[in-house]
Coordinates of C-alpha atoms and ligand atoms in Angstrom, one line a residue:
M1 CA 91.4 71.0 93.5
P2 CA 90.2 67.7 95.0
A3 CA 86.4 67.6 95.9
S4 CA 87.3 66.8 99.6
A5 CA 89.4 70.0 100.1
P6 CA 88.1 72.7 102.4
T7 CA 86.7 75.6 100.3
S8 CA 85.2 79.0 101.1
S9 CA 83.1 81.4 99.0
L10 CA 84.3 84.3 101.1
D11 CA 85.2 87.6 99.4
F12 CA 88.5 88.7 100.8
L13 CA 88.1 92.1 99.3
D14 CA 84.8 92.8 101.2
G15 CA 85.0 95.9 103.3
R16 CA 84.0 94.1 106.5
V17 CA 86.8 91.5 106.0
L18 CA 89.3 94.3 105.3
E19 CA 88.2 96.1 108.5
D20 CA 88.5 93.1 110.8
P21 CA 90.0 90.0 109.1
Y22 CA 90.9 88.2 112.4
P23 CA 87.6 86.2 112.9
V24 CA 88.0 85.1 109.2
Y25 CA 91.5 84.0 109.8
E26 CA 90.5 82.1 112.9
A27 CA 87.8 80.3 110.9
M28 CA 90.3 79.5 108.1
R29 CA 92.8 78.0 110.6
R30 CA 90.1 75.7 111.9
M31 CA 89.1 74.6 108.4
G32 CA 92.5 73.1 107.5
P33 CA 96.1 73.8 106.4
A34 CA 94.9 75.2 103.0
V35 CA 91.4 76.5 102.2
Y36 CA 90.4 77.1 98.6
L37 CA 89.0 80.6 98.0
E38 CA 86.5 80.0 95.2
R39 CA 86.0 83.7 94.3
H40 CA 89.7 84.4 94.0
G41 CA 90.9 81.1 92.6
V42 CA 93.7 80.7 95.2
W43 CA 94.5 78.6 98.2
A44 CA 94.6 80.5 101.4
I45 CA 97.2 79.2 103.8
P46 CA 96.4 80.5 107.4
G47 CA 98.6 78.6 109.8
Y48 CA 102.0 79.8 111.0
G49 CA 103.8 76.4 110.4
E50 CA 102.5 76.1 106.9
V51 CA 103.2 79.7 105.9
R52 CA 106.7 79.2 107.2
S53 CA 107.2 76.0 105.2
V54 CA 105.9 77.6 102.0
L55 CA 108.2 80.7 102.4
G56 CA 111.1 78.3 102.9
A57 CA 110.4 76.2 99.8
S58 CA 111.3 78.6 97.0
G59 CA 112.0 75.7 94.6
V60 CA 108.4 74.6 95.0
F61 CA 106.5 77.8 95.5
G62 CA 107.4 80.6 93.0
A63 CA 106.9 84.4 93.6
E64 CA 107.0 85.6 90.1
G65 CA 104.2 88.1 89.4
Q66 CA 102.2 86.8 92.5
R67 CA 102.1 89.6 94.9
A68 CA 98.4 90.4 95.0
L69 CA 95.0 88.6 95.0
T70 CA 93.8 90.8 92.2
P71 CA 95.3 90.8 88.7
L72 CA 97.5 93.7 89.8
A73 CA 100.9 92.0 90.1
G74 CA 103.4 93.8 92.3
T75 CA 106.8 95.0 91.1
I76 CA 108.9 94.3 94.1
L77 CA 111.5 91.9 92.9
P78 CA 108.7 89.7 91.4
F79 CA 111.1 87.2 90.0
D80 CA 112.6 83.8 91.0
G81 CA 115.9 82.1 90.6
E82 CA 119.0 83.8 89.2
Q83 CA 117.1 86.8 87.9
H84 CA 115.8 87.5 91.4
A85 CA 119.2 86.8 93.0
R86 CA 121.0 89.1 90.5
L87 CA 118.6 92.1 91.3
R88 CA 118.7 91.4 95.0
R89 CA 122.5 91.3 95.1
V90 CA 122.8 94.9 94.0
L91 CA 121.8 96.5 97.3
A92 CA 122.2 93.5 99.6
H93 CA 125.5 94.8 101.2
R94 CA 124.0 98.2 101.8
L95 CA 121.2 96.7 104.0
A96 CA 123.4 94.1 105.7
P97 CA 123.5 94.3 109.6
R98 CA 127.0 95.9 109.6
A99 CA 126.1 98.6 107.1
V100 CA 122.9 99.4 108.9
A101 CA 124.7 99.5 112.3
R102 CA 126.8 102.4 110.9
L103 CA 123.6 104.4 110.5
Q104 CA 122.7 104.3 114.1
G105 CA 123.9 107.8 115.1
Q106 CA 122.3 109.4 112.0
L107 CA 118.9 107.7 112.6
E108 CA 118.9 108.5 116.3
E109 CA 119.6 112.2 115.5
S110 CA 116.9 112.2 112.9
A111 CA 114.4 110.6 115.3
R112 CA 115.2 113.1 118.1
R113 CA 114.7 116.0 115.7
L114 CA 111.4 114.7 114.4
V115 CA 110.0 113.9 117.9
A116 CA 111.0 117.4 119.0
E117 CA 109.3 118.9 116.0
H118 CA 106.1 116.9 116.3
T119 CA 105.5 116.9 120.1
P120 CA 105.3 120.5 121.4
S121 CA 101.5 120.8 121.0
G122 CA 100.7 117.9 123.4
G123 CA 99.7 115.6 120.5
L124 CA 101.0 114.0 117.4
D125 CA 99.8 112.0 114.5
A126 CA 101.7 108.7 114.6
V127 CA 101.3 108.2 110.8
V128 CA 102.8 111.6 110.0
L129 CA 105.7 111.1 112.4
A130 CA 106.3 107.6 111.0
R131 CA 106.0 108.8 107.4
E132 CA 108.6 111.6 108.0
M133 CA 111.0 109.1 109.6
A134 CA 110.7 106.4 106.9
T135 CA 110.7 108.9 104.0
S136 CA 113.7 110.9 105.2
T137 CA 115.6 107.7 106.0
V138 CA 115.1 106.2 102.6
M139 CA 115.4 109.4 100.6
N140 CA 118.7 110.2 102.4
L141 CA 120.0 106.7 101.8
M142 CA 118.9 106.8 98.2
G143 CA 120.9 110.0 97.8
L144 CA 118.1 112.1 96.5
P145 CA 118.2 115.9 97.0
D146 CA 116.3 117.2 100.0
S147 CA 113.9 119.0 97.6
T148 CA 112.5 115.6 96.6
R149 CA 111.2 114.8 100.1
V150 CA 107.9 116.7 99.9
P151 CA 107.0 115.4 96.4
V152 CA 107.8 111.9 97.6
L153 CA 105.6 112.3 100.6
N154 CA 102.8 113.6 98.4
A155 CA 103.2 110.8 95.9
L156 CA 103.1 108.2 98.7
T157 CA 100.1 109.8 100.4
A158 CA 98.2 109.6 97.1
A159 CA 99.3 106.0 96.6
F160 CA 97.9 105.2 100.1
T161 CA 94.4 105.7 98.8
V162 CA 94.5 103.0 96.1
P163 CA 93.2 99.6 96.9
D164 CA 96.3 97.6 96.1
L165 CA 99.1 99.4 97.8
L166 CA 101.8 97.0 96.8
G167 CA 100.7 96.7 93.2
P168 CA 101.7 98.9 90.4
P169 CA 100.0 102.1 91.5
A170 CA 102.3 102.7 94.5
A171 CA 105.4 101.4 92.7
G172 CA 104.3 103.0 89.4
V173 CA 104.0 106.4 91.1
M174 CA 107.5 106.0 92.5
I175 CA 109.0 104.9 89.2
E176 CA 107.4 107.9 87.4
F177 CA 108.7 110.2 90.1
L178 CA 112.2 108.8 90.3
A179 CA 112.5 108.8 86.5
K180 CA 111.9 112.5 86.6
A181 CA 113.8 113.3 89.7
V182 CA 116.9 111.2 89.3
S183 CA 119.8 111.8 87.0
R184 CA 123.3 110.6 87.5
S185 CA 124.5 114.1 88.1
R186 CA 122.1 114.6 90.9
V187 CA 122.9 111.4 92.8
Q188 CA 125.2 111.6 95.8
G189 CA 128.4 109.5 95.9
G190 CA 128.1 106.6 98.3
S191 CA 124.3 106.5 98.1
W192 CA 122.1 103.6 97.1
M193 CA 121.4 105.2 93.8
D194 CA 125.1 105.5 93.3
T195 CA 125.5 101.8 94.0
I196 CA 122.7 101.0 91.5
F197 CA 124.3 103.1 88.8
Q198 CA 127.7 101.4 89.5
A199 CA 126.0 98.0 89.0
V200 CA 124.8 99.3 85.6
D201 CA 128.3 100.4 84.7
A202 CA 129.7 97.1 85.8
G203 CA 127.2 95.3 83.6
K204 CA 125.4 93.6 86.5
L205 CA 122.2 95.5 85.8
D206 CA 120.6 96.8 82.7
E207 CA 120.1 100.6 82.4
H208 CA 116.3 100.2 82.2
E209 CA 116.3 98.2 85.5
A210 CA 117.9 100.9 87.5
I211 CA 114.9 103.1 88.3
P212 CA 112.4 100.2 88.8
L213 CA 114.8 98.6 91.2
A214 CA 115.3 101.9 93.2
A215 CA 111.5 102.4 93.1
A216 CA 110.9 98.9 94.5
Y217 CA 113.2 99.5 97.5
A218 CA 111.8 103.0 98.0
T219 CA 108.2 101.9 97.9
A220 CA 108.7 98.8 100.0
G221 CA 111.0 100.6 102.4
I222 CA 108.6 103.5 103.0
D223 CA 105.1 102.0 102.9
A224 CA 105.5 99.0 105.2
T225 CA 107.8 100.9 107.6
V226 CA 105.2 103.7 108.0
L227 CA 102.5 101.1 108.8
G228 CA 104.8 99.2 111.2
L229 CA 106.2 102.3 113.1
A230 CA 102.8 104.0 113.3
G231 CA 101.1 100.7 114.4
T232 CA 103.7 100.3 117.1
I233 CA 103.1 103.8 118.5
V234 CA 99.3 103.1 118.4
Q235 CA 99.7 99.8 120.3
L236 CA 101.8 101.5 122.9
A237 CA 99.3 104.3 123.3
H238 CA 96.6 101.7 123.9
H239 CA 98.7 99.8 126.4
P240 CA 100.3 102.2 128.9
E241 CA 101.5 99.2 131.0
Q242 CA 103.6 98.1 128.0
W243 CA 104.8 101.6 127.2
S244 CA 106.4 101.8 130.7
Q245 CA 108.8 99.1 129.5
P246 CA 110.7 100.9 126.7
R247 CA 110.6 104.0 129.0
E248 CA 112.3 102.2 131.8
D249 CA 114.6 100.1 129.6
R250 CA 115.3 101.5 126.2
A251 CA 116.3 97.9 125.0
R252 CA 112.6 97.0 125.0
A253 CA 111.9 99.2 122.0
E254 CA 112.7 96.4 119.6
A255 CA 110.3 94.1 121.4
A256 CA 107.6 96.8 121.1
F257 CA 108.0 96.8 117.3
H258 CA 108.1 93.0 116.9
E259 CA 105.0 92.5 119.0
A260 CA 103.1 95.2 117.0
V261 CA 103.9 93.7 113.6
R262 CA 103.2 90.2 114.8
L263 CA 99.8 91.3 116.0
H264 CA 99.0 93.5 112.9
A265 CA 101.3 92.4 110.1
P266 CA 101.7 95.5 107.8
I267 CA 101.8 93.1 104.9
Q268 CA 98.8 90.8 105.5
G269 CA 99.2 88.5 102.6
L270 CA 101.8 87.2 100.2
G271 CA 101.1 85.5 96.9
R272 CA 103.0 82.5 95.4
F273 CA 102.3 79.9 92.7
V274 CA 102.9 76.2 92.9
M275 CA 105.8 75.2 90.7
E276 CA 105.4 71.4 91.2
A277 CA 102.6 69.4 92.8
V278 CA 103.0 69.2 96.5
D279 CA 101.3 67.9 99.6
L280 CA 100.7 70.5 102.3
D281 CA 99.8 68.7 105.5
G282 CA 97.5 66.4 103.6
V283 CA 96.1 68.9 101.1
R284 CA 97.3 68.2 97.6
L285 CA 98.3 71.4 95.7
Q286 CA 98.7 71.1 91.9
A287 CA 101.4 72.7 89.7
G288 CA 100.2 76.1 88.4
E289 CA 97.8 76.7 91.3
R290 CA 98.1 80.0 93.3
V291 CA 98.5 80.3 97.1
W292 CA 97.8 83.3 99.3
L293 CA 99.9 83.2 102.5
L294 CA 97.9 84.8 105.3
I295 CA 100.8 86.4 107.2
G296 CA 98.3 88.3 109.4
S297 CA 96.8 85.0 110.4
A298 CA 100.2 83.3 111.1
G299 CA 100.9 86.1 113.6
R300 CA 97.7 85.1 115.5
D301 CA 98.0 81.3 115.3
P302 CA 97.5 79.9 118.8
R303 CA 99.4 76.8 117.7
R304 CA 102.5 79.0 117.6
W305 CA 101.7 81.8 120.0
G306 CA 99.5 80.0 122.6
L307 CA 96.2 81.2 124.0
T308 CA 97.5 84.8 124.4
A309 CA 98.1 85.1 120.6
D310 CA 95.8 88.1 120.5
V311 CA 97.5 90.0 123.3
Y312 CA 100.2 92.7 122.9
N313 CA 102.9 91.6 125.3
L314 CA 106.5 92.9 125.1
R315 CA 107.7 90.1 127.3
R316 CA 106.5 87.4 124.9
P317 CA 109.3 84.8 124.4
G318 CA 110.4 84.6 120.8
A319 CA 108.2 87.5 119.6
D320 CA 110.8 88.2 116.9
K321 CA 110.0 84.8 115.2
H322 CA 106.9 86.3 113.6
L323 CA 106.7 86.1 109.7
S324 CA 105.7 89.7 109.2
L325 CA 109.1 90.5 107.7
G326 CA 108.8 87.4 105.5
A327 CA 111.3 84.5 105.5
G328 CA 113.4 82.6 103.0
T329 CA 114.7 83.8 99.6
H330 CA 112.3 86.8 99.4
G331 CA 112.5 87.6 103.2
C332 CA 112.7 91.4 103.8
P333 CA 116.1 92.8 103.0
G334 CA 115.2 96.0 104.8
S335 CA 114.5 94.3 108.2
H336 CA 117.6 95.5 109.9
L337 CA 117.0 99.1 108.7
T338 CA 113.4 99.0 109.8
L339 CA 114.4 97.7 113.3
M340 CA 117.0 100.4 113.6
Q341 CA 114.4 103.0 112.7
A342 CA 111.9 101.6 115.2
R343 CA 114.6 101.6 117.9
A344 CA 115.6 105.2 117.2
L345 CA 112.1 106.5 117.0
L346 CA 110.8 104.7 120.1
R347 CA 113.8 105.7 122.2
A348 CA 113.4 109.3 121.1
L349 CA 109.7 109.1 122.1
A350 CA 110.6 107.5 125.4
D351 CA 113.1 110.3 126.1
G352 CA 110.6 113.0 125.2
C353 CA 107.2 111.7 126.3
T354 CA 106.0 110.3 129.6
T355 CA 102.6 109.2 128.3
L356 CA 101.0 108.3 125.1
A357 CA 97.2 107.9 124.7
P358 CA 94.8 107.5 121.8
A359 CA 93.2 110.8 120.9
G360 CA 90.4 109.8 118.6
T361 CA 89.7 106.9 116.2
P362 CA 92.5 106.2 113.8
A363 CA 91.7 106.0 110.1
R364 CA 92.6 102.7 108.4
A365 CA 94.1 102.0 105.0
Q366 CA 91.7 100.0 102.9
S367 CA 93.8 97.2 101.3
H368 CA 93.8 93.4 101.3
I369 CA 97.6 93.5 101.3
L370 CA 98.5 96.3 103.7
R371 CA 97.1 96.7 107.1
G372 CA 97.6 99.9 109.2
F373 CA 96.6 103.5 109.6
T374 CA 96.5 106.5 107.4
A375 CA 96.0 108.8 110.4
A376 CA 96.4 108.0 114.1
P377 CA 96.1 111.0 116.5
I378 CA 97.9 110.4 119.8
A379 CA 97.8 112.6 122.9
I380 CA 101.2 112.9 124.7
S381 CA 102.3 114.3 127.9
T382 CA 105.8 115.1 129.0
V383 CA 104.9 116.1 132.6
G384 CA 105.0 112.9 134.6
W385 CA 102.8 109.8 135.1
R386 CA 100.4 111.4 137.6
N387 CA 99.1 113.9 135.1
R388 CA 98.7 111.5 132.1
P389 CA 95.5 112.1 130.1
R390 CA 92.5 109.9 130.6
R391 CA 92.2 107.3 128.0
P392 CA 89.0 106.6 126.1
A393 CA 87.6 103.0 126.5
L394 CA 89.3 100.5 124.3
A395 CA 87.6 98.3 121.7
S396 CA 89.1 95.3 123.4
P397 CA 91.0 95.6 126.7
S398 CA 93.7 93.1 125.8
E399 CA 94.2 93.7 122.2
G400 CA 93.8 97.4 121.5
P401 CA 92.8 98.6 118.0
R402 CA 92.0 95.8 115.5
Ligands
HEM1 C1 107.8 97.4 108.9 C2 108.6 97.4 107.8 C3 108.6 96.3 106.8 C4 107.8 95.2 106.7 C5 106.7 94.7 107.5 C6 108.3 94.5 105.5 C7 107.8 93.3 105.1 C8 108.3 92.5 104.0 C9 107.8 91.2 103.7 C10 106.8 90.4 104.4 C11 108.5 90.8 102.6 C12 108.5 89.5 101.8 C13 107.8 89.5 100.5 C14 107.6 88.2 99.9 O1 108.1 87.2 100.4 O2 107.0 88.1 98.8 C15 109.4 92.0 102.2 C16 110.2 92.0 101.1 C17 110.9 93.1 100.7 N1 111.1 94.2 101.5 FE1 110.3 94.7 103.3 N2 109.3 95.2 104.9 C18 109.6 96.3 105.7 C19 110.5 97.2 105.5 C20 111.4 97.3 104.4 C21 112.4 98.2 104.1 C22 112.8 99.4 105.1 C23 112.9 98.0 102.9 C24 114.0 98.7 102.1 C25 114.8 99.5 102.5 C26 112.2 96.9 102.3 C27 112.4 96.3 101.1 C28 111.9 95.1 100.7 C29 112.2 94.5 99.4 C30 113.0 95.1 98.3 C31 111.5 93.3 99.4 C32 111.5 92.2 98.3 C33 112.6 91.2 98.6 C34 112.6 90.1 97.6 O3 111.6 89.8 96.9 O4 113.7 89.4 97.5 N3 111.3 96.4 103.3 N4 109.2 93.0 103.1

């Protein structure tokens, strides 16, 4: 690292930073395109443009084993080059837009059932609703028996309490669980697990890779989706003027999700390592150095989003251009599925509930990678706008919960 480069002694794992990282992100963006974090031995990249360029330069920035700030490396396709492409190909067609479009009826039906189940008492927990939606979607697509839904929910709830949610604990819990629960005879024809075992039979995947690959998709597919869906409901509850949009025009549901994950990226940071020395807007990064892409900061960068970057606004032009679903070679393969779930759930809520309002302080997951809630009580009413419950004062009138 050159002596002139911006550096910071900040501890990114400090509880206060985890609670509210946005002032830190703002300070980092002012310091320069890359800031060396002395405590963690990585370059933090805070700006939208720079994060985007790094994600697009997979020949220069590698992903192998680089998913966390701590030594806990993640297990979600943590490879580069042909090894990564080979693994990713296995389920790619199952998550392509056309395949996901065929799931629309099934997801809408599931969302309607869940909303009906969760709303009769005048309140719901957005996290519980989102977790049921994401888990049943992924478990059904995986082709696992219904009896596995409760153990999977329990395993994931336990995994939510560990500090590095994308590291081995969450994926490890899932690998252990799937290794016990899955056998070829219990897997449904046409399911993702079936596709994975077919790839093994065709020699495209080794037998020992089958369960870790399934676990990677299940963990990534459930964890981040729960945070994204629940976070969207929380934002809408704090912004009744925005909630009126998907209520009046169901097509706005997608915008509600994009804005929520731009503002609070469920995955706040992504790790990479420098494969060959490179200049990043005037800061020289050397081969072998590590970078930490601040996705959560990129979503708030006023150079990309203007002076209203901190505001939740469903009419924001180009809101879907956020980087919260990644980009480039490792960009999220589940993005279409996630969007389809968001659309189905928000439309079912819009059909069933006239008002949403926060009903207490949500509990936040403590992680430097994942951002979102572990519980988020919401008051709902189905009786018309005039009778909507009074909302408690917000932390910030424009932004809602941090
Ligand atoms: C709100 C929901 C979601 C968010 C915010 C999200 C976010 C992301 C991000 C930022 C990445 C890029 C990682 C990187 O570049 O290092 C990623 C990758 C990935 N996501 Fe998602 N994701 C979501 C839903 C899903 C779903 C539903 C699935 C599966 C069904 C899924 C499976 C994966 C997998 C397997 C990868 C690794 C891809 C690779 O390395 O090639 N995600 N996701």
